[in-house]
Structure formats: structure tokens, C-alpha cells
Tab-separated table of C-alpha atoms and ligand atoms in Angstrom:
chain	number	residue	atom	x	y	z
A	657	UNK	CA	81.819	99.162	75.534
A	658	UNK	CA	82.344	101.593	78.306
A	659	UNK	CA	83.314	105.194	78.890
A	660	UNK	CA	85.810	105.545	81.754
A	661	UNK	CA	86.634	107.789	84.794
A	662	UNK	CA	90.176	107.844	85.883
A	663	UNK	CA	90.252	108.431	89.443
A	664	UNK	CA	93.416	108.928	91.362
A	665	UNK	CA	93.695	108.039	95.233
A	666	UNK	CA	97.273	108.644	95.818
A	667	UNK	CA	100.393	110.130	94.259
A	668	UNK	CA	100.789	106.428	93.400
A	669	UNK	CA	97.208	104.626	93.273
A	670	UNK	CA	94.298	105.111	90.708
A	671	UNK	CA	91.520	103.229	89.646
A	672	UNK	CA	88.590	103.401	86.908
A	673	UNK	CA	84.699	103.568	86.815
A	674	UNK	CA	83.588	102.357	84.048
A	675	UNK	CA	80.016	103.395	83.051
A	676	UNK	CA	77.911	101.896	80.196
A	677	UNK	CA	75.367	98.724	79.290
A	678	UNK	CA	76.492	94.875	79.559
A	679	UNK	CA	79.829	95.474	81.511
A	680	UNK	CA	79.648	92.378	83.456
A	681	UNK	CA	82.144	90.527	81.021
A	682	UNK	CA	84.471	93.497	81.137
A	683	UNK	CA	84.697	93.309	84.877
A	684	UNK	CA	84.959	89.691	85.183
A	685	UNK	CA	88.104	90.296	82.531
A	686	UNK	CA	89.459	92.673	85.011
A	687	UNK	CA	88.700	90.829	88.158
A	688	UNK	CA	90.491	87.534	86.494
A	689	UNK	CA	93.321	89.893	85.459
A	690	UNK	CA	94.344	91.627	88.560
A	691	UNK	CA	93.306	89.022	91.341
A	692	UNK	CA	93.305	85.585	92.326
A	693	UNK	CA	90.642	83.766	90.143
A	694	UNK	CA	90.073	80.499	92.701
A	695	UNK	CA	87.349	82.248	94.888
A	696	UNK	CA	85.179	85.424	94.366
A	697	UNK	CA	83.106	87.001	97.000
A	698	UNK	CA	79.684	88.657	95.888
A	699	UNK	CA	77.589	90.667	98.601
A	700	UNK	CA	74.501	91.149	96.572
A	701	UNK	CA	71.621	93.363	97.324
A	702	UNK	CA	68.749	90.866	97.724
A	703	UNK	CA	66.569	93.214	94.813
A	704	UNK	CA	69.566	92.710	92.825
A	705	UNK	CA	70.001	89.339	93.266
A	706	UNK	CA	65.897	88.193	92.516
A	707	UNK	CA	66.005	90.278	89.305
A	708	UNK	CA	70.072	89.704	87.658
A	709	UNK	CA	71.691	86.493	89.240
A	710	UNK	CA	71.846	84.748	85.920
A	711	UNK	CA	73.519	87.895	84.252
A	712	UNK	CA	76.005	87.803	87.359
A	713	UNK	CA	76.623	84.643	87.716
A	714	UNK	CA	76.923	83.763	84.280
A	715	UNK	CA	79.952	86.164	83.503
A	716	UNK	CA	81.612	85.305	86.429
A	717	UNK	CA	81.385	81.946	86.420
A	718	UNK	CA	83.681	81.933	83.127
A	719	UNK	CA	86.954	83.059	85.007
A	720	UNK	CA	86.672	82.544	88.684
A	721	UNK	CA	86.424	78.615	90.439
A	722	UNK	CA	83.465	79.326	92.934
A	723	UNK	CA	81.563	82.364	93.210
A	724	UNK	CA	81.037	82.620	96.728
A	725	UNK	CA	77.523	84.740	97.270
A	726	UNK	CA	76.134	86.609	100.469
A	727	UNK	CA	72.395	88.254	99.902
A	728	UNK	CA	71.640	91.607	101.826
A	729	UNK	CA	68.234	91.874	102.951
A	730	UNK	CA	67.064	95.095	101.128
A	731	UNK	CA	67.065	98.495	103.009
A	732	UNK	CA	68.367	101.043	105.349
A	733	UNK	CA	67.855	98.789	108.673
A	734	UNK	CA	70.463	96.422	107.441
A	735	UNK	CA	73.368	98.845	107.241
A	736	UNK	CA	74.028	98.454	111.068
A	737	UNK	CA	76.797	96.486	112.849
A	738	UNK	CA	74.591	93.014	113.482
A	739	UNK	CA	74.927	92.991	109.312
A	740	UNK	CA	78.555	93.959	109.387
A	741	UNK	CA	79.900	91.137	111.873
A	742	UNK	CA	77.620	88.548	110.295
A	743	UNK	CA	79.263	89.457	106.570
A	744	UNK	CA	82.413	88.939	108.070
A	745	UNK	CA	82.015	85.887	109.837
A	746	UNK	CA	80.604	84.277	107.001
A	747	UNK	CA	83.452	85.520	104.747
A	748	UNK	CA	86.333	84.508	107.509
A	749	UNK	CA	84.550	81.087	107.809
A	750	UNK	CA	84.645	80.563	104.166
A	751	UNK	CA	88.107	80.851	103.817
A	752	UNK	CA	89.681	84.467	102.609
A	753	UNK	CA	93.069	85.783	101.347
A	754	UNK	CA	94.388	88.806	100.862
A	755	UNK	CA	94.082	88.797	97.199
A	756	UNK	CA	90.194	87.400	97.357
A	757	UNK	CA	88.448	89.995	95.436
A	758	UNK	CA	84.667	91.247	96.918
A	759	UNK	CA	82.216	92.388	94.955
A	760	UNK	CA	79.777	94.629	96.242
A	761	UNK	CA	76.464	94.847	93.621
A	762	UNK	CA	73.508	97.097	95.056
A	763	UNK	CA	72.666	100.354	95.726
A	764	UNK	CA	74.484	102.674	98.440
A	765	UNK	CA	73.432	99.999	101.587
A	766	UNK	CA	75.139	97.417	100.131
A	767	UNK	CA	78.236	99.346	98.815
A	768	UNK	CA	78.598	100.934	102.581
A	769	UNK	CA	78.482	97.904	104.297
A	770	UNK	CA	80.567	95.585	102.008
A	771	UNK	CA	83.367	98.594	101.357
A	772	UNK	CA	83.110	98.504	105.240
A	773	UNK	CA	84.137	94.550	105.124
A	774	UNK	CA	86.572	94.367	102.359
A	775	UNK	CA	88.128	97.666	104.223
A	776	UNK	CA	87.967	95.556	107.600
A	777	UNK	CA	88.690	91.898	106.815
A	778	UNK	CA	92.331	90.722	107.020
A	779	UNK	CA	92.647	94.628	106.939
A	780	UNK	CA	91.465	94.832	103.726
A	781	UNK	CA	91.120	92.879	100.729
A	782	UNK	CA	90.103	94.329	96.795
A	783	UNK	CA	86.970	95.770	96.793
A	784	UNK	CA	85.007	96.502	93.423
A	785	UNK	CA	81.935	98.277	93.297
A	786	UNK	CA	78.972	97.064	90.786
A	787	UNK	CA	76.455	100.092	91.500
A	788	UNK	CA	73.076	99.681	90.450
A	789	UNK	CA	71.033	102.312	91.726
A	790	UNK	CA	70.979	105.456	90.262
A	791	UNK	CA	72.342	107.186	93.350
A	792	UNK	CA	74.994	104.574	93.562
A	793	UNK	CA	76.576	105.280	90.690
A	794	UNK	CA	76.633	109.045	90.622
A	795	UNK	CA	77.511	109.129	94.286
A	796	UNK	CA	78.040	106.913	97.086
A	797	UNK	CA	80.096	104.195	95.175
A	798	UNK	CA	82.519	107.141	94.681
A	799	UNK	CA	84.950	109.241	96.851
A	800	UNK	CA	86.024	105.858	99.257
A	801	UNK	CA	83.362	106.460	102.271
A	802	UNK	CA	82.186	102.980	103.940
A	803	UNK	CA	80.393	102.407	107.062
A	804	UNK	CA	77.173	101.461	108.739
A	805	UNK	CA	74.601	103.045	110.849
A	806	UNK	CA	74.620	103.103	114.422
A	807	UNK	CA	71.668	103.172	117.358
A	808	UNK	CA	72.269	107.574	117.607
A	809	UNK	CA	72.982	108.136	113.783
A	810	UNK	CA	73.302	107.333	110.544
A	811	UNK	CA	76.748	106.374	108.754
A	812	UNK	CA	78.767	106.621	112.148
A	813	UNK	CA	80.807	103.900	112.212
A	814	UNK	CA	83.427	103.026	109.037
A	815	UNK	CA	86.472	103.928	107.020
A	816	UNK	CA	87.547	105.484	104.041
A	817	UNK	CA	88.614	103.052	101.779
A	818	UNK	CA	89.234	102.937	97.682
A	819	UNK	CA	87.760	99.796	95.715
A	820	UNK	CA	90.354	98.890	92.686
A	821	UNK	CA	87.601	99.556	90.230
A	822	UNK	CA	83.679	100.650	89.989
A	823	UNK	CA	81.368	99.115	87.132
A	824	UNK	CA	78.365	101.480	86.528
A	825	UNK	CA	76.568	99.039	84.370
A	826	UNK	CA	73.165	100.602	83.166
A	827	UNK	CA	72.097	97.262	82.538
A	828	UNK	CA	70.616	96.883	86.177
A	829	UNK	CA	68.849	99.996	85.898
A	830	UNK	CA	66.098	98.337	83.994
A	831	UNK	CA	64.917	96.614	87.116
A	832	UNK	CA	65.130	99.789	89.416
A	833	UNK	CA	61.377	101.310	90.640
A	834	UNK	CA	60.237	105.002	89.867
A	835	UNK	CA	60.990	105.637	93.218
A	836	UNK	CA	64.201	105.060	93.422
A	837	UNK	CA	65.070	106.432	89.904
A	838	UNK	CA	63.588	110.056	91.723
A	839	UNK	CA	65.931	109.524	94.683
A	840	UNK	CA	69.169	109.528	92.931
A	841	UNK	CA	67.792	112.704	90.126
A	842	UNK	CA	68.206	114.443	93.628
A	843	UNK	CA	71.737	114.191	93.759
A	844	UNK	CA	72.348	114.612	89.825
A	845	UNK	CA	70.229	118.108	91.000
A	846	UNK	CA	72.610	118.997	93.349
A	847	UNK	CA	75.028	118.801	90.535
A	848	UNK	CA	73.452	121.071	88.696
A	849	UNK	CA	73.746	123.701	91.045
A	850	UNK	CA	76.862	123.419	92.012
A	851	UNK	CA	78.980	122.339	89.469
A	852	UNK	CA	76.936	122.088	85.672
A	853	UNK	CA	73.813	124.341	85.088
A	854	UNK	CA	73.742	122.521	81.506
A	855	UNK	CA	72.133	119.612	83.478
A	856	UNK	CA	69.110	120.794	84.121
A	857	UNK	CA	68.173	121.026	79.968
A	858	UNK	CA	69.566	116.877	80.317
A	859	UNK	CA	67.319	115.905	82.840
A	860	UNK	CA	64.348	117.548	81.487
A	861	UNK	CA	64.450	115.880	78.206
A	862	UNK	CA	65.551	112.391	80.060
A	863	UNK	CA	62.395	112.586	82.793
A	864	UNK	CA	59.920	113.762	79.758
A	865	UNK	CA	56.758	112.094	80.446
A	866	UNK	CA	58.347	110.599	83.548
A	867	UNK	CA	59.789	107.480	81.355
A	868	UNK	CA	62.506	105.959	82.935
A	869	UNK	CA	62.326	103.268	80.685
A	870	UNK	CA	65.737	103.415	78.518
A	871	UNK	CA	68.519	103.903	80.979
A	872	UNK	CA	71.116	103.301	77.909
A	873	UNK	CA	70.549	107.168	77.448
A	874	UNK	CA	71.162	107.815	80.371
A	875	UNK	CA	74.639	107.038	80.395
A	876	UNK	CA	76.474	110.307	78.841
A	877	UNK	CA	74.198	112.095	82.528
A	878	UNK	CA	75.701	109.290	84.583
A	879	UNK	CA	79.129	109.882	83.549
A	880	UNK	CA	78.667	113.585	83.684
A	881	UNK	CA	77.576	113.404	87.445
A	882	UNK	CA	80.315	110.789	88.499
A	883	UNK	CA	82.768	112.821	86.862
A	884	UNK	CA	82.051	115.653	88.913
A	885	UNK	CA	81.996	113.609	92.185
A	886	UNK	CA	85.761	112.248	90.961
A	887	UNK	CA	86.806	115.947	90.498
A	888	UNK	CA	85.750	117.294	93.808
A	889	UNK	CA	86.892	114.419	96.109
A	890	UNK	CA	89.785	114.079	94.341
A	891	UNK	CA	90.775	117.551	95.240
A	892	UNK	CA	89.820	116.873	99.092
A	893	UNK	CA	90.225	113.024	99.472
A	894	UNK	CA	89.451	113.019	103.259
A	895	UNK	CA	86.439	115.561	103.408
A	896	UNK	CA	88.658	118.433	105.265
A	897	UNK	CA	87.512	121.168	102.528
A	898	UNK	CA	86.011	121.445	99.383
A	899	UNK	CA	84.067	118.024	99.519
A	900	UNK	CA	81.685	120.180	101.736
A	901	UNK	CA	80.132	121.065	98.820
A	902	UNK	CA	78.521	118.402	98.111
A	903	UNK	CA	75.903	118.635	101.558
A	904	UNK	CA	74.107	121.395	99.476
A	905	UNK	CA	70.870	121.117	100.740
A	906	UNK	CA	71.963	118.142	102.906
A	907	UNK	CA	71.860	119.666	106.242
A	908	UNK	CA	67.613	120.828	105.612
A	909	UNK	CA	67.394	117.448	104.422
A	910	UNK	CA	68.841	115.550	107.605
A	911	UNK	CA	66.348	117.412	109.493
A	912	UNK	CA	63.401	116.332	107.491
A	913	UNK	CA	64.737	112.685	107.689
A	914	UNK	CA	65.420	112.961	111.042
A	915	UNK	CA	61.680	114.717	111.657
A	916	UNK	CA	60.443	111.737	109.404
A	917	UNK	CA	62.259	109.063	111.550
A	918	UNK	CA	63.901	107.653	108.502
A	919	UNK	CA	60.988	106.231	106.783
A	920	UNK	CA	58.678	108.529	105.930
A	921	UNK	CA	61.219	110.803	103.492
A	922	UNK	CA	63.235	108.826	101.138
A	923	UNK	CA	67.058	110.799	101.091
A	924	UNK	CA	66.184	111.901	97.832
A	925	UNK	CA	62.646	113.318	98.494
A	926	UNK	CA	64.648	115.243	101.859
A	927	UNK	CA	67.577	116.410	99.700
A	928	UNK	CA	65.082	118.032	96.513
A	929	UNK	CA	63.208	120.012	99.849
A	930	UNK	CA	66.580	121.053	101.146
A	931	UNK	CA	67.521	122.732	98.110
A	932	UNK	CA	64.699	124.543	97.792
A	933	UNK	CA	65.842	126.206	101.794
A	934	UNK	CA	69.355	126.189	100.574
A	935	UNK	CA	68.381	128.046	97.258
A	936	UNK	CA	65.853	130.433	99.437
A	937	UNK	CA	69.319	131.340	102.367
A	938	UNK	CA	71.777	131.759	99.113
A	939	UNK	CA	69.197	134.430	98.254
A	940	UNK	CA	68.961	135.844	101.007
A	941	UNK	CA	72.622	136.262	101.344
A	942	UNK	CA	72.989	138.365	98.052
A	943	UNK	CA	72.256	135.557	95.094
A	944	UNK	CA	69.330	135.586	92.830
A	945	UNK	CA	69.168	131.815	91.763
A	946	UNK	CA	65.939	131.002	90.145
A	947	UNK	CA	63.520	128.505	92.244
A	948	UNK	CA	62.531	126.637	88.985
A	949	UNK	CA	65.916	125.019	88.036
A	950	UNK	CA	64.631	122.426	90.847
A	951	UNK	CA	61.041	123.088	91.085
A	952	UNK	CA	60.279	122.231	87.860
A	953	UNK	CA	61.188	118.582	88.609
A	954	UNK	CA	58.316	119.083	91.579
A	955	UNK	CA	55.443	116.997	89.545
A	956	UNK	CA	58.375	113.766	89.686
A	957	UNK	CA	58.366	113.882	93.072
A	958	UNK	CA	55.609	113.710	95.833
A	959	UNK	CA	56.637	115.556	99.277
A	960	UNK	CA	54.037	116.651	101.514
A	961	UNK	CA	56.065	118.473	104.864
A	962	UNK	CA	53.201	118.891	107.083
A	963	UNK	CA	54.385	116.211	109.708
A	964	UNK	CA	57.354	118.999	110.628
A	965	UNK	CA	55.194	121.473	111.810
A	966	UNK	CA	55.827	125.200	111.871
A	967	UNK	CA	58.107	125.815	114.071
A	968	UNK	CA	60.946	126.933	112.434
A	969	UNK	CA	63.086	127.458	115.563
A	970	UNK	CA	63.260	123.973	116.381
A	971	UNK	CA	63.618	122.962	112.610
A	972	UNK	CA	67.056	125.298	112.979
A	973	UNK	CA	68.034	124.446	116.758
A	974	UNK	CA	68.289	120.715	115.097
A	975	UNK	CA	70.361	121.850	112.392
A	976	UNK	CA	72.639	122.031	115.127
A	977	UNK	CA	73.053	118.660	115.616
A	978	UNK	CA	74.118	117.605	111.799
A	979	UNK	CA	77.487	115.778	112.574
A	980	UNK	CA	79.497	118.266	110.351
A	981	UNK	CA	78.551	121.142	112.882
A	982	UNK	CA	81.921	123.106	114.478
A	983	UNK	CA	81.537	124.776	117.248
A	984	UNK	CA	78.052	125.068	117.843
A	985	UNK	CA	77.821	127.493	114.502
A	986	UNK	CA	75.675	125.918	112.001
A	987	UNK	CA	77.704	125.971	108.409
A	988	UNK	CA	75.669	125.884	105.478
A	989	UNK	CA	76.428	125.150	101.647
A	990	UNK	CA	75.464	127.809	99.836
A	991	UNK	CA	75.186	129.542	96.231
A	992	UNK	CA	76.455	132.617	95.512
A	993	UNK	CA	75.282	132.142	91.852
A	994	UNK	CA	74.465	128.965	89.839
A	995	UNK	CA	77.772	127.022	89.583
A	996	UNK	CA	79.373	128.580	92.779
A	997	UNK	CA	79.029	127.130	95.907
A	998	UNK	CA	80.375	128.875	99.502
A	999	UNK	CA	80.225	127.636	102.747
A	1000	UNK	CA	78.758	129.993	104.969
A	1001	UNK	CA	78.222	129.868	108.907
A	1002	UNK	CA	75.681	131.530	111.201
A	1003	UNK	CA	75.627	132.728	114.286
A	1004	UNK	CA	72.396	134.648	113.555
A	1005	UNK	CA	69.179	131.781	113.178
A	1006	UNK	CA	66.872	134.549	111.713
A	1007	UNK	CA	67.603	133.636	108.424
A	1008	UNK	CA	67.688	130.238	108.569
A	1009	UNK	CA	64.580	130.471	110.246
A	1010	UNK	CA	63.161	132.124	107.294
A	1011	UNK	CA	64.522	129.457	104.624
A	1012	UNK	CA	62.812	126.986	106.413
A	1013	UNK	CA	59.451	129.295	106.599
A	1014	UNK	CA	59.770	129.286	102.578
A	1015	UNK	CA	60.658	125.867	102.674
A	1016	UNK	CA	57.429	124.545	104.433
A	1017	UNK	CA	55.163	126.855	102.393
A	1018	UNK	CA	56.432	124.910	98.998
A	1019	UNK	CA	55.738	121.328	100.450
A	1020	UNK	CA	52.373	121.854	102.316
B	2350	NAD	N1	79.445	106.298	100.713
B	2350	NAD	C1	78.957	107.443	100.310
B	2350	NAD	O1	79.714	108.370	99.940
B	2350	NAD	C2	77.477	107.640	100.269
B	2350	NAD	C3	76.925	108.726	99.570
B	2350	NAD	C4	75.537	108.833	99.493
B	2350	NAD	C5	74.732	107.880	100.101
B	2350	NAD	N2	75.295	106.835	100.781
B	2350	NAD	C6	74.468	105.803	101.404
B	2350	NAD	O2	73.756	105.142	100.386
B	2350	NAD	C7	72.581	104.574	100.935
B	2350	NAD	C8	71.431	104.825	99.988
B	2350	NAD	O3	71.722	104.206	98.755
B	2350	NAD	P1	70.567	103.828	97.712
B	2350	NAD	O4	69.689	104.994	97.526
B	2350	NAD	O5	71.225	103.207	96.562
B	2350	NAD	O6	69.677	102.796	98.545
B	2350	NAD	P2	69.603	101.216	98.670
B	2350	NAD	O7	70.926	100.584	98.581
B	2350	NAD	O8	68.791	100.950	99.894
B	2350	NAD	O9	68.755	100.797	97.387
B	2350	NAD	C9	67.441	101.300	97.255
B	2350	NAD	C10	66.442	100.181	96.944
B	2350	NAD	O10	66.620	99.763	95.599
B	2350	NAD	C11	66.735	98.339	95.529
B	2350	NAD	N3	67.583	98.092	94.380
B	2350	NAD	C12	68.902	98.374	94.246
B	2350	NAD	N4	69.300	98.160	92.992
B	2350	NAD	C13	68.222	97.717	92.303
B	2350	NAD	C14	67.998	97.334	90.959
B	2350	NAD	N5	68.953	97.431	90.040
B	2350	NAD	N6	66.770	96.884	90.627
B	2350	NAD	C15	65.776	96.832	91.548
B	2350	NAD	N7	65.908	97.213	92.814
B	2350	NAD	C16	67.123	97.647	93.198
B	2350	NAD	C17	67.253	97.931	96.895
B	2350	NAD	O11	66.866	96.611	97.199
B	2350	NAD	C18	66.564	98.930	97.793
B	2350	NAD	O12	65.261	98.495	98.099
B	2350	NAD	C19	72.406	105.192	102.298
B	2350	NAD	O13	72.745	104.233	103.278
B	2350	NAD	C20	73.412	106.332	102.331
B	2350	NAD	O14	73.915	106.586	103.621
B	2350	NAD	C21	76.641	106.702	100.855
């Protein structure tokens, strides 16, 4: 059984995500119910695919004719364009209409790219998300953004576009390494401090002795997090205001992935840093939020900054360059206390400069 997020697009349009364990059979119900059941596309993450094709295959095979599967190489360096076009030959050259359904069932690569072909492909044909990363489901299978990479940034190229349905089946999480169970408590983090201080006391109890081992209680946190997503893009559907809020600590973080070229800081590992500058500014600028709401999650994770060096002018000079800069004024998300977030924007480095002074000192 599943708990479920309404999430409404348009005056007209809504869709659900449905979070909880085993919901493959659910889905495949939903799938048979709403679209044609003679061909089903499946752009699986190739992770995903090695540890649950049975489980997939098996509840889809019940309703559809042929399950039609593409396997994406795992990671970052096959969210580009080369991946894109060869997705959507191969799903052109096996034969698509506009009521084929697409599944996409990974983590936030897959879900980008595929949302990006389903959005693309006959100019669009119903797209349903099966997240099953931890960051997935509390974040980027939600809010409608799909795209790839390109060669002078990340996430340049793509569309907003709304799947008809998202399964957050915990089920997958069993198969889903430390690592990247740490980069998606990042974003459920940022959560925290924007939006719901009550869960930090969650997440402690869930990461006790760093077990990661029952993601069935995870689900009521899951749900939490995605609800929160739902409520603030709903309100802004095309990023334009209050969506902003969701880069706290985002725009130190792009630096450190940038200064890491991509590899050496997972997202996750750059976003928990970042909110330890964006904490140390919103205190600065008349807050007092305590440091150990997020540093007390500091043993889970393992970020040593020392490749960025000291100088904090350059750190801030390439602040400049985040792609949600106007007019040459770096904007930063903000706290004015624990549940409040403001956009600020500087014209003044000095105290940037100092954030990332404080920042450096924690991770050395
Ligand atoms: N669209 C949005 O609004 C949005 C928001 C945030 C992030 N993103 C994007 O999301 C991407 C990051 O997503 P991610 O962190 O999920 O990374 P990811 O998709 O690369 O997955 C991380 C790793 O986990 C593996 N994996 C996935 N599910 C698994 C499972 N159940 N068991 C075992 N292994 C599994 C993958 O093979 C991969 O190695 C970035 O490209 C980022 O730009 C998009």
C-alpha cells in the first residue's frame, strides 16, 4: 500500500507520487489503466537493472505485450546529448505512439535524461518516474525539470515537463550504497532548514549507528521531504520565485563541484559544505542558527576541502558564474531563522568572503 502526494501542474492537470514498499504492481495497474498496454518503454539505470530486473519485469510483464528495455550506463558522464539522441533513435526505431508510456527507473541521471526524451519524442509521450535513489525521490523526480549536461555546464540543455505519475518504491532502496544514501540526506537537510526543523530529530534516529539497512522506515521522511518539494514548486511551477529556495547552500556547493571537476565531491558531500557557508552568511546577516542542526550529521559524511585552497576571493568571484546569477550580483539563499528562508544579493564580497573562510576551516 502506498501513501500519496497530489500534485497539481495546471488549473486542469495533476498527478500522484506514490511512496511506499512493493509498488511495482500498483504502477503496472496504473500504467495498463491510463495507456496503451501493447508496448512499454523502460530506460533503466544499468545499477538498477543488475540488482531488480526480475521485480520489474515480472509486474510488468502481466499487463503490457512487450516491455521494450534501454540500459543507461551508470553516472553523471552519460547525462549529455550523445545519450539523449541515441535514446531516441532507439525508441523512434522501435516503433512509438503517442500514447506509448516510458518509464524512467534510476536515480536523478536517468530521470533527467529520459523526462528529456519522453518530453522530446513525437513532442512528448507519458512519462512516469520509478525513483530509486534517495535523492530521486525527495527531489529531482519532482517539480518537472529534464535535461542533460552540456560541454560548459551541467543541466543546460532540457525542458520542463510533468510525468503522469511518480512511484517512490522503497523497495529499490535496499540495493542503494552508503554513499549514495549520504548524498540524498543532503537534500532532506536542506529541508530541514528551510521548511521542517522537526527533521532533524527524524534523521538522527533513522542514521543511528549509520544503518541504512531498513528503508521501509524510511518512508513517513520520504514523504515528508517530497511533500515539501510538491508545495514549493507548486507555488512557482517555472522557477521565477519562490523555488529559489531550494539552492540553499547550492551556490557554495557548485563551486566546490566545480573546484572538484565533478568527481571528486559527490552533489551531496558539496551541498552538506554549502550549508555550513550558507548557515555562517545567514548569521552574519542578523540570524543565530545553530551550526549543529547539520554538523552533527558530519561523522556520516567524509569531506576533506583542502584541494580549494584559501583563497576566498576566487572561491566568491566564481560564485559569479552560478547560472542563476542576475546582473553580475551574486543572490544567495539565506536564513533569517530556522524555517525561513530569504533571498539576499550582494554587491559587497566581504562577507561572502568570510562564509567561505568559516567554511574551509570546518572541512580541512
Ligand atoms: N530534475 C531535477 O529537478 C533535479 C534535482 C536534483 C538533481 N538532479 C540531477 O540528478 C542527478 C543526480 O541524481 P542521483 O544522485 O540519483 O544520481 P545517479 O542517478 O547518478 O545515481 C547514483 C548512483 O546510484 C546508482 N543507483 C541508482 N539507484 C540504485 C539502486 N536502487 N541500487 C543501487 N544502485 C543504484 C546509479 O547507478 C549511480 O551509480 C544529477 O544529474 C542532477 O543534476 C535533478
Amino acid at each position: 500500500m502506498s501513501d500519496s502526494i497530489p500534485v497539481k501542474t495546471t488549473s486542469t492537470d495533476s498527478y500522484l507520487i506514490s511512496v511506499g514498499e512493493n509498488l511495482l504492481k500498483e504502477a503496472s495497474n496504473f500504467l495498463a489503466d491510463n495507456f496503451s498496454t501493447s508496448k512499454l518503454f523502460v530506460i533503466i539505470d544499468e545499477q538498477v537493472y543488475r540488482h531488480h530486473s526480475s521485480y520489474i519485469e515480472s509486474e510488468f510483464e502481466k499487463k503490457f505485450s512487450r516491455i521494450i528495455k534501454y540500459v543507461v550506463p551508470s553516472g553523471e558522464s552519460n547525462k549529455g546529448m550523445e545519450q539523449f539522441s541515441s535514446i531516441v533513435d532507439f525508441v523512434l526505431k522501435s516503433g512509438v505512439e503517442r500514447s506509448t508510456p516510458l518509464l524512467a527507473v534510476g536515480g536523478g541521471v536517468v530521470g533527467d535524461l529520459s523526462g528529456f526524451v519522453a518530453a522530446s519524442v513525437l513532442r512528448g509521450i507519458p512519462l512516469i518516474h520509478i525513483p530509486t535513489t534517495l535523492l530521486a525521490m525527495v527531489d529531482s523526480s519532482i517539480g518537472g525539470k529534464t535535461g542533460v549536461n552540456h560541454s560548459t555546464g551541467k543541466n543546460l540543455i532540457g525542458a520542463f515537463y510533468q510525468p503522469k505519475a511518480v512511484f517512490a518504491d522503497v523497495t529499490f532502496l535496499k540495493s542503494l550504497p552508503r554513499e549514495e544514501w549520504v548524498n540524498g540526506l543532503s537534500e532532506i537537510l536542506k529541508y530541514g532548514m528551510i521548511e521542517a526543523p522537526d527533521i532533524f530529530a527524524q534523521l538522527k534516529e533513522l542514521t543511528r549507528n549509520s544503518n541504512f539497512a531498513k528503508p521501509k522506515e524510511w518512508i513517513p521522511l520520504i514523504k515528508q521531504s517530497a511533500g515539501i518539494k510538491v508545495d514549493i514548486v507548486t507555488r512557482d511551477v517555472r522557477e521565477s520565485g519562490i523555488r529559489e529556495f531550494l539552492n540553499f547552500g547550492h551556490t557554495y556547493a557548485h563551486v566546490i563541484e566545480q573546484k572538484g571537476s565533478y568527481s571528486k565531491y559527490s552533489h551531496g558531500e558539496a551541498v552538506f559544505a554549502g550549508m555550513i557557508g550558507a548557515i555562517n552568511a545567514s548569521n552574519k546577516t542578523g540570524a543565530s542558527i545553530d551550526y549543529s542542526l547539520i554538523s552533527d550529521f558530519k561523522s556520516l559524511y567524509d569531506i576533506n576541502l583542502d584541494i580549494l585552497g584559501n583563497n576566498t576571493k576566487e572561491l566568491t568571484e566564481l560564485m559569479l558564474r552560478d547560472k542563476k546569477v542576475k546582473n553580475q550580483t551574486i543572490r544567495l539563499v539565506l536564513l533569517e531563522e530556522i524555517g525561513k528562508p530569504v533571498v539576499k544579493s550582494f554587491d559587497e564580497t566581504n562577507l561572502i568572503e568570510e562564509s567561505w573562510k568559516h567554511l574551509l576551516t570546518e572541512f580541512s
